Amino acid sequence: MPSASENEPQVESESRRTNRFRPTHIVAVSLLLVAVIWLRHESPASSEMLLAAEAAAAAGDFRTAHQLANDVLEQEPENARALLVVAKCLDAGNLPAEAVELLSGLAFGQPPYSVEAACLAGDILFLRLYRPFEAEALYRQALKDAPSSIEANGRMSILCGVSGQWWQQ
């Protein structure tokens, strides 16, 4: 009859075998990561439409920009670039509250779009809706996501300076 000490190495080696990653596990996880990354990329057609939408917005043609961005959102409802274009169009169309509401749906912690969204929403709140405390929270969120962001640092500096909080910069 084997003693307990003879069984211990066998139990230990079995636990080592079950804790190791098998090549099939590594391949499966790798394929899953590739699939997630692939699904997050924009299609070439939507990328072209977004470039056209951004160019139209920059040229002041907000109706065209809004339509192109909405076309992208029909295919990809969570496309951050398209949501930013729509928010800019809403703000330009004198619908700042709707623009801020749309921007609040973007996930924070995913630069560069989360930083741009927070800065845009902060600008609308501060400059158009005159709500500096809410704007400050968004600028701080942008700085949390990207501490070296020139836009977020500049806007926070202006807000603190204008509101008399220059020591908090």
XYZ file of N, CA and C in Angstrom:
507
model
N 0.851 -1.174 0.000
C 0.000 0.000 0.000
C 0.899 1.240 0.000
N 0.687 2.172 -0.958
C 1.544 3.338 -1.017
C 1.227 4.300 0.116
N 2.241 4.955 0.577
C 2.075 5.904 1.670
C 1.585 7.248 1.108
N 1.181 8.129 2.006
C 0.664 9.439 1.605
C 1.745 10.273 0.950
N 2.975 10.105 1.395
C 4.062 10.900 0.820
C 4.361 10.481 -0.611
N 4.081 9.236 -0.986
C 4.290 8.796 -2.354
C 3.220 9.378 -3.282
N 2.027 9.632 -2.779
C 0.954 10.191 -3.585
C 1.098 11.698 -3.798
N 1.774 12.403 -2.911
C 1.901 13.859 -3.001
C 2.551 14.317 -4.297
N 3.671 13.748 -4.729
C 4.241 14.230 -5.992
C 3.298 14.019 -7.174
N 2.512 12.964 -7.127
C 1.583 12.696 -8.214
C 0.476 13.761 -8.249
N -0.054 14.143 -7.105
C -1.084 15.169 -7.028
C -0.504 16.505 -7.473
N 0.710 16.801 -7.051
C 1.356 18.056 -7.412
C 1.575 18.145 -8.922
N 2.024 17.060 -9.527
C 2.258 17.094 -10.971
C 0.949 17.194 -11.744
N -0.149 16.622 -11.244
C -1.442 16.759 -11.888
C -1.921 18.204 -11.839
N -1.720 18.886 -10.697
C -2.152 20.272 -10.597
C -1.315 21.156 -11.502
N -0.051 20.834 -11.701
C 0.783 21.606 -12.613
C 0.281 21.451 -14.045
N -0.133 20.256 -14.414
C -0.632 20.021 -15.765
C -1.928 20.779 -16.021
N -2.809 20.868 -15.048
C -4.089 21.542 -15.257
C -3.934 23.059 -15.233
N -2.902 23.590 -14.605
C -2.716 25.037 -14.536
C -1.985 25.600 -15.749
N -1.344 24.767 -16.529
C -0.605 25.252 -17.693
C -1.550 25.606 -18.818
N -1.158 26.616 -19.593
C -1.905 26.941 -20.798
C -1.558 25.930 -21.870
N -2.554 25.471 -22.511
C -2.337 24.545 -23.614
C -2.241 25.365 -24.894
N -1.548 24.864 -25.894
C -1.449 25.608 -27.159
C -2.813 25.933 -27.766
N -3.779 25.065 -27.580
C -5.112 25.341 -28.132
C -5.760 26.530 -27.424
N -5.493 26.677 -26.113
C -6.044 27.812 -25.373
C -5.428 29.116 -25.877
N -4.137 29.095 -26.095
C -3.450 30.296 -26.564
C -3.955 30.680 -27.944
N -4.128 29.714 -28.820
C -4.632 29.992 -30.168
C -6.056 30.537 -30.088
N -6.889 29.953 -29.259
C -8.276 30.399 -29.141
C -8.351 31.829 -28.618
N -7.566 32.147 -27.609
C -7.558 33.504 -27.064
C -7.020 34.489 -28.104
N -6.005 34.105 -28.829
C -5.440 34.969 -29.871
C -6.465 35.253 -30.958
N -7.180 34.221 -31.385
C -8.217 34.410 -32.408
C -9.346 35.311 -31.903
N -9.687 35.169 -30.645
C -10.716 36.012 -30.059
C -10.273 37.476 -30.041
N -9.039 37.730 -29.666
C -8.510 39.095 -29.657
C -8.485 39.692 -31.056
N -8.063 38.905 -32.026
C -8.032 39.379 -33.414
C -9.449 39.708 -33.877
N -10.421 38.884 -33.523
C -11.806 39.131 -33.924
C -12.332 40.418 -33.297
N -12.033 40.647 -32.031
C -12.489 41.868 -31.357
C -11.858 43.094 -32.002
N -10.574 43.035 -32.265
C -9.891 44.167 -32.903
C -10.451 44.392 -34.301
N -10.665 43.337 -35.038
C -11.190 43.455 -36.398
C -12.570 44.105 -36.405
N -13.423 43.722 -35.453
C -14.771 44.264 -35.410
C -14.793 45.730 -35.004
N -13.781 46.182 -34.282
C -13.746 47.569 -33.841
C -13.283 48.519 -34.929
N -12.617 48.024 -35.960
C -12.152 48.888 -37.035
C -13.324 49.293 -37.913
N -13.210 50.494 -38.450
C -14.243 50.978 -39.338
C -14.070 50.339 -40.706
N -15.172 50.159 -41.365
C -15.097 49.655 -42.729
C -14.561 50.770 -43.618
N -13.962 50.425 -44.759
C -13.435 51.467 -45.649
C -14.510 52.447 -46.116
N -15.708 51.941 -46.369
C -16.782 52.816 -46.825
C -17.172 53.815 -45.738
N -17.297 53.345 -44.501
C -17.672 54.261 -43.421
C -16.539 55.232 -43.119
N -15.317 54.781 -43.278
C -14.180 55.667 -43.065
C -14.181 56.802 -44.087
N -14.493 56.482 -45.333
C -14.579 57.509 -46.374
C -15.736 58.468 -46.104
N -16.886 57.919 -45.680
C -18.024 58.780 -45.365
C -17.715 59.701 -44.195
N -16.979 59.177 -43.201
C -16.620 60.013 -42.054
C -15.657 61.112 -42.449
N -14.705 60.798 -43.324
C -13.802 61.842 -43.804
C -14.591 62.928 -44.526
N -15.552 62.522 -45.342
C -16.390 63.491 -46.053
C -17.244 64.289 -45.064
N -17.766 63.623 -44.046
C -18.585 64.306 -43.036
C -17.755 65.315 -42.252
N -16.548 64.917 -41.858
C -15.672 65.829 -41.122
C -15.277 67.020 -41.988
N -15.012 66.769 -43.279
C -14.663 67.861 -44.190
C -15.854 68.806 -44.374
N -17.054 68.246 -44.502
C -18.249 69.076 -44.659
C -18.486 69.921 -43.410
N -18.293 69.332 -42.241
C -18.470 70.081 -40.989
C -17.435 71.202 -40.889
N -16.199 70.915 -41.277
C -15.148 71.930 -41.233
C -15.446 73.066 -42.211
N -16.115 72.744 -43.318
C -16.462 73.762 -44.314
C -17.754 74.504 -43.955
N -18.429 74.071 -42.898
C -19.658 74.732 -42.481
C -20.921 74.142 -43.074
N -20.812 73.060 -43.811
C -21.977 72.396 -44.395
C -22.468 71.328 -43.421
N -23.154 71.769 -42.379
C -23.546 70.871 -41.295
C -24.681 69.929 -41.689
N -25.498 70.324 -42.625
C -26.581 69.441 -43.077
C -25.996 68.192 -43.742
N -25.035 68.385 -44.636
C -24.390 67.252 -45.313
C -23.603 66.417 -44.315
N -22.886 67.086 -43.435
C -22.091 66.373 -42.431
C -22.986 65.510 -41.546
N -24.116 66.068 -41.131
C -25.052 65.331 -40.281
C -25.602 64.112 -41.013
N -25.969 64.285 -42.272
C -26.512 63.171 -43.055
C -25.484 62.064 -43.239
N -24.246 62.433 -43.593
C -23.197 61.423 -43.778
C -22.897 60.686 -42.474
N -22.823 61.416 -41.379
C -22.541 60.785 -40.083
C -23.684 59.856 -39.675
N -24.919 60.266 -39.940
C -26.070 59.397 -39.636
C -26.055 58.130 -40.481
N -25.599 58.247 -41.723
C -25.481 57.059 -42.572
C -24.486 56.062 -41.979
N -23.400 56.580 -41.443
C -22.407 55.706 -40.801
C -23.013 55.084 -39.546
N -23.742 55.881 -38.777
C -24.337 55.371 -37.530
C -25.395 54.303 -37.781
N -26.025 54.320 -38.938
C -26.979 53.260 -39.263
C -26.265 51.919 -39.383
N -25.038 51.937 -39.903
C -24.258 50.708 -40.055
C -23.503 50.367 -38.779
N -22.987 51.390 -38.106
C -22.166 51.205 -36.903
C -22.683 52.150 -35.820
N -23.680 51.739 -35.036
C -24.329 52.646 -34.081
C -23.420 53.201 -32.981
N -22.304 52.565 -32.711
C -21.433 53.045 -31.633
C -20.145 53.666 -32.163
N -20.155 54.121 -33.389
C -18.973 54.726 -33.985
C -18.736 56.092 -33.348
N -17.648 56.214 -32.597
C -17.361 57.433 -31.841
C -17.108 58.631 -32.748
N -16.417 58.422 -33.856
C -16.146 59.534 -34.779
C -17.446 60.093 -35.344
N -18.359 59.216 -35.719
C -19.637 59.663 -36.271
C -20.459 60.390 -35.216
N -20.435 59.896 -33.993
C -21.165 60.568 -32.909
C -20.609 61.968 -32.654
N -19.293 62.110 -32.760
C -18.686 63.434 -32.586
C -19.136 64.395 -33.685
N -19.185 63.911 -34.913
C -19.632 64.766 -36.022
C -21.087 65.178 -35.811
N -21.929 64.239 -35.427
C -23.341 64.562 -35.189
C -23.470 65.583 -34.059
N -22.683 65.416 -33.001
C -22.728 66.367 -31.888
C -22.301 67.764 -32.344
N -21.283 67.841 -33.171
C -20.856 69.148 -33.700
C -21.963 69.774 -34.540
N -22.647 68.944 -35.314
C -23.753 69.443 -36.142
C -24.922 69.910 -35.281
N -25.231 69.183 -34.239
C -26.302 69.594 -33.330
C -25.962 70.915 -32.658
N -24.710 71.064 -32.235
C -24.282 72.317 -31.605
C -24.379 73.465 -32.602
N -23.934 73.233 -33.827
C -24.010 74.273 -34.854
C -25.458 74.602 -35.214
N -26.342 73.634 -35.069
C -27.764 73.839 -35.347
C -28.518 74.419 -34.175
N -27.802 74.964 -33.210
C -28.371 75.589 -32.017
C -29.152 74.604 -31.154
N -28.620 73.384 -31.046
C -29.184 72.364 -30.159
C -28.087 71.877 -29.204
N -27.552 72.790 -28.380
C -26.409 72.409 -27.542
C -26.737 71.357 -26.488
N -27.928 71.399 -25.921
C -28.278 70.411 -24.894
C -28.319 69.008 -25.482
N -28.852 68.882 -26.699
C -28.896 67.583 -27.365
C -27.491 67.092 -27.691
N -26.611 68.018 -28.066
C -25.227 67.647 -28.363
C -24.530 67.112 -27.123
N -24.728 67.777 -25.990
C -24.114 67.319 -24.738
C -24.672 65.964 -24.339
N -25.964 65.777 -24.511
C -26.581 64.487 -24.180
C -26.008 63.366 -25.040
N -25.833 63.635 -26.328
C -25.254 62.644 -27.228
C -23.816 62.324 -26.830
N -23.044 63.344 -26.484
C -21.648 63.145 -26.102
C -21.515 62.407 -24.777
N -22.493 62.545 -23.915
C -22.418 61.852 -22.624
C -22.516 60.338 -22.790
N -23.003 59.894 -23.943
C -23.104 58.456 -24.210
C -21.795 57.825 -24.640
N -20.810 58.640 -24.999
C -19.510 58.089 -25.389
C -18.762 57.599 -24.167
N -18.106 56.474 -24.309
C -17.377 55.875 -23.187
C -16.124 56.674 -22.881
N -15.922 56.954 -21.591
C -14.697 57.607 -21.170
C -13.604 56.564 -21.017
N -12.390 57.020 -21.055
C -11.261 56.112 -20.903
C -10.805 55.499 -22.199
N -11.246 56.031 -23.321
C -10.855 55.500 -24.620
C -10.361 56.630 -25.514
N -9.185 57.184 -25.188
C -8.664 58.264 -26.023
C -8.431 57.771 -27.440
N -8.469 58.580 -28.433
C -8.594 60.038 -28.429
C -10.037 60.527 -28.463
N -10.984 59.646 -28.800
C -12.361 60.117 -28.965
C -12.999 60.544 -27.652
N -12.680 59.864 -26.565
C -13.264 60.248 -25.284
C -12.758 61.621 -24.852
N -11.508 61.930 -25.173
C -10.946 63.233 -24.823
C -11.608 64.325 -25.658
N -11.738 64.073 -26.949
C -12.385 65.057 -27.823
C -13.842 65.262 -27.425
N -14.523 64.180 -27.075
C -15.928 64.285 -26.664
C -16.060 65.075 -25.370
N -15.193 64.809 -24.405
C -15.250 65.522 -23.129
C -14.944 67.009 -23.324
N -13.959 67.315 -24.162
C -13.626 68.719 -24.422
C -14.755 69.429 -25.157
N -15.343 68.774 -26.144
C -16.450 69.386 -26.887
C -17.652 69.610 -25.972
N -18.002 68.610 -25.187
C -19.129 68.766 -24.256
C -18.823 69.849 -23.222
N -17.586 69.891 -22.744
C -17.189 70.937 -21.802
C -17.280 72.315 -22.415
N -16.848 72.445 -23.666
C -16.945 73.735 -24.361
C -18.393 74.182 -24.490
N -19.251 73.252 -24.861
C -20.673 73.592 -25.018
C -21.261 74.015 -23.674
N -20.937 73.252 -22.633
C -21.467 73.593 -21.305
C -20.939 74.933 -20.809
N -19.667 75.193 -21.028
C -19.046 76.406 -20.509
C -19.402 77.631 -21.346
N -19.258 77.524 -22.648
C -19.382 78.697 -23.510
C -20.795 78.964 -24.013
N -21.602 77.915 -24.118
C -22.945 78.100 -24.687
C -24.049 77.998 -23.645
N -23.901 77.081 -22.699
C -24.956 76.873 -21.700
C -24.620 77.514 -20.353
N -23.428 78.080 -20.235
C -22.981 78.801 -19.034
C -23.074 77.941 -17.767
N -22.554 76.715 -17.868
C -22.525 75.797 -16.723
C -21.076 75.379 -16.478
N -20.275 76.280 -15.875
C -18.836 76.032 -15.753
C -18.465 74.860 -14.842
N -19.247 74.586 -13.827
C -18.888 73.495 -12.923
C -19.005 72.136 -13.608
N -20.031 71.978 -14.442
C -20.168 70.740 -15.205
C -19.068 70.642 -16.263
N -18.719 71.783 -16.845
C -17.638 71.802 -17.836
C -16.316 71.421 -17.181
N -16.088 71.903 -15.984
C -14.855 71.571 -15.268
C -14.737 70.062 -15.041
N -15.823 69.428 -14.682
C -15.801 67.971 -14.464
C -15.429 67.239 -15.756
N -15.938 67.719 -16.882
C -15.613 67.070 -18.156
C -14.166 67.316 -18.562
N -13.678 68.527 -18.347
C -12.272 68.806 -18.654
C -11.356 67.941 -17.781
N -11.733 67.777 -16.523
C -10.926 66.923 -15.632
C -10.962 65.463 -16.094
N -12.110 65.021 -16.602
C -12.203 63.656 -17.139
C -11.308 63.510 -18.363
N -11.290 64.519 -19.206
C -10.416 64.490 -20.382
C -8.952 64.428 -19.957
N -8.613 65.173 -18.928
C -7.229 65.150 -18.434
C -6.888 63.818 -17.784
N -7.872 63.177 -17.201
C -7.635 61.850 -16.626
C -7.345 60.845 -17.740
N -8.076 60.958 -18.848
C -7.884 60.047 -19.981
C -6.583 60.324 -20.725
N -6.215 61.599 -20.831
C -5.004 61.977 -21.573
C -4.367 63.182 -20.891
N -3.527 62.944 -19.883
C -2.938 64.043 -19.114
C -2.116 65.028 -19.942
N -1.581 64.601 -21.056
C -0.754 65.498 -21.866
C -1.536 66.162 -22.998
N -2.853 66.053 -22.973
C -3.678 66.657 -24.015
C -3.577 68.179 -23.952
N -3.114 68.762 -25.032
C -2.967 70.220 -25.098
C -4.329 70.891 -25.014
N -5.311 70.332 -25.709
C -6.648 70.916 -25.716
C -7.263 70.910 -24.315
N -7.214 69.772 -23.656
C -7.825 69.660 -22.328
C -7.100 70.546 -21.315
N -5.775 70.581 -21.368
C -5.024 71.439 -20.451
C -5.326 72.907 -20.700
N -5.399 73.303 -21.962
C -5.698 74.693 -22.285
C -7.077 75.111 -21.829
N -8.045 74.255 -22.075
C -9.419 74.588 -21.681
C -9.559 74.645 -20.162
N -8.899 73.730 -19.475
C -8.957 73.737 -18.013
C -8.293 74.997 -17.458
N -7.193 75.407 -18.070
C -6.508 76.626 -17.633
C -7.395 77.845 -17.821
N -8.049 77.923 -18.968
C -8.933 79.063 -19.232
C -10.091 79.074 -18.242
N -10.702 77.921 -18.025
C -11.831 77.844 -17.100
C -11.418 78.254 -15.690
N -10.287 77.743 -15.233
C -9.823 78.090 -13.881
C -9.462 79.569 -13.789
N -8.853 80.097 -14.825
C -8.488 81.515 -14.813
C -9.698 82.425 -14.825
N -10.680 82.114 -15.655
C -11.876 82.933 -15.764
C -12.724 82.855 -14.495
N -12.773 81.690 -13.889
C -13.594 81.534 -12.693
C -12.861 81.885 -11.406
N -11.629 82.379 -11.527
C -10.885 82.814 -10.343
C -10.255 81.671 -9.573
N -10.110 80.530 -10.194
C -9.509 79.376 -9.532
C -8.101 79.111 -10.086
N -7.353 80.145 -10.366
C -6.055 80.012 -11.014
C -5.103 79.113 -10.233
N -5.259 78.979 -8.924
C -4.365 78.153 -8.122
C -4.619 76.663 -8.321
N -5.732 76.282 -8.919
C -6.055 74.867 -9.107
C -5.559 74.301 -10.430
N -4.994 75.140 -11.264
C -4.543 74.657 -12.560
C -3.514 73.612 -12.361
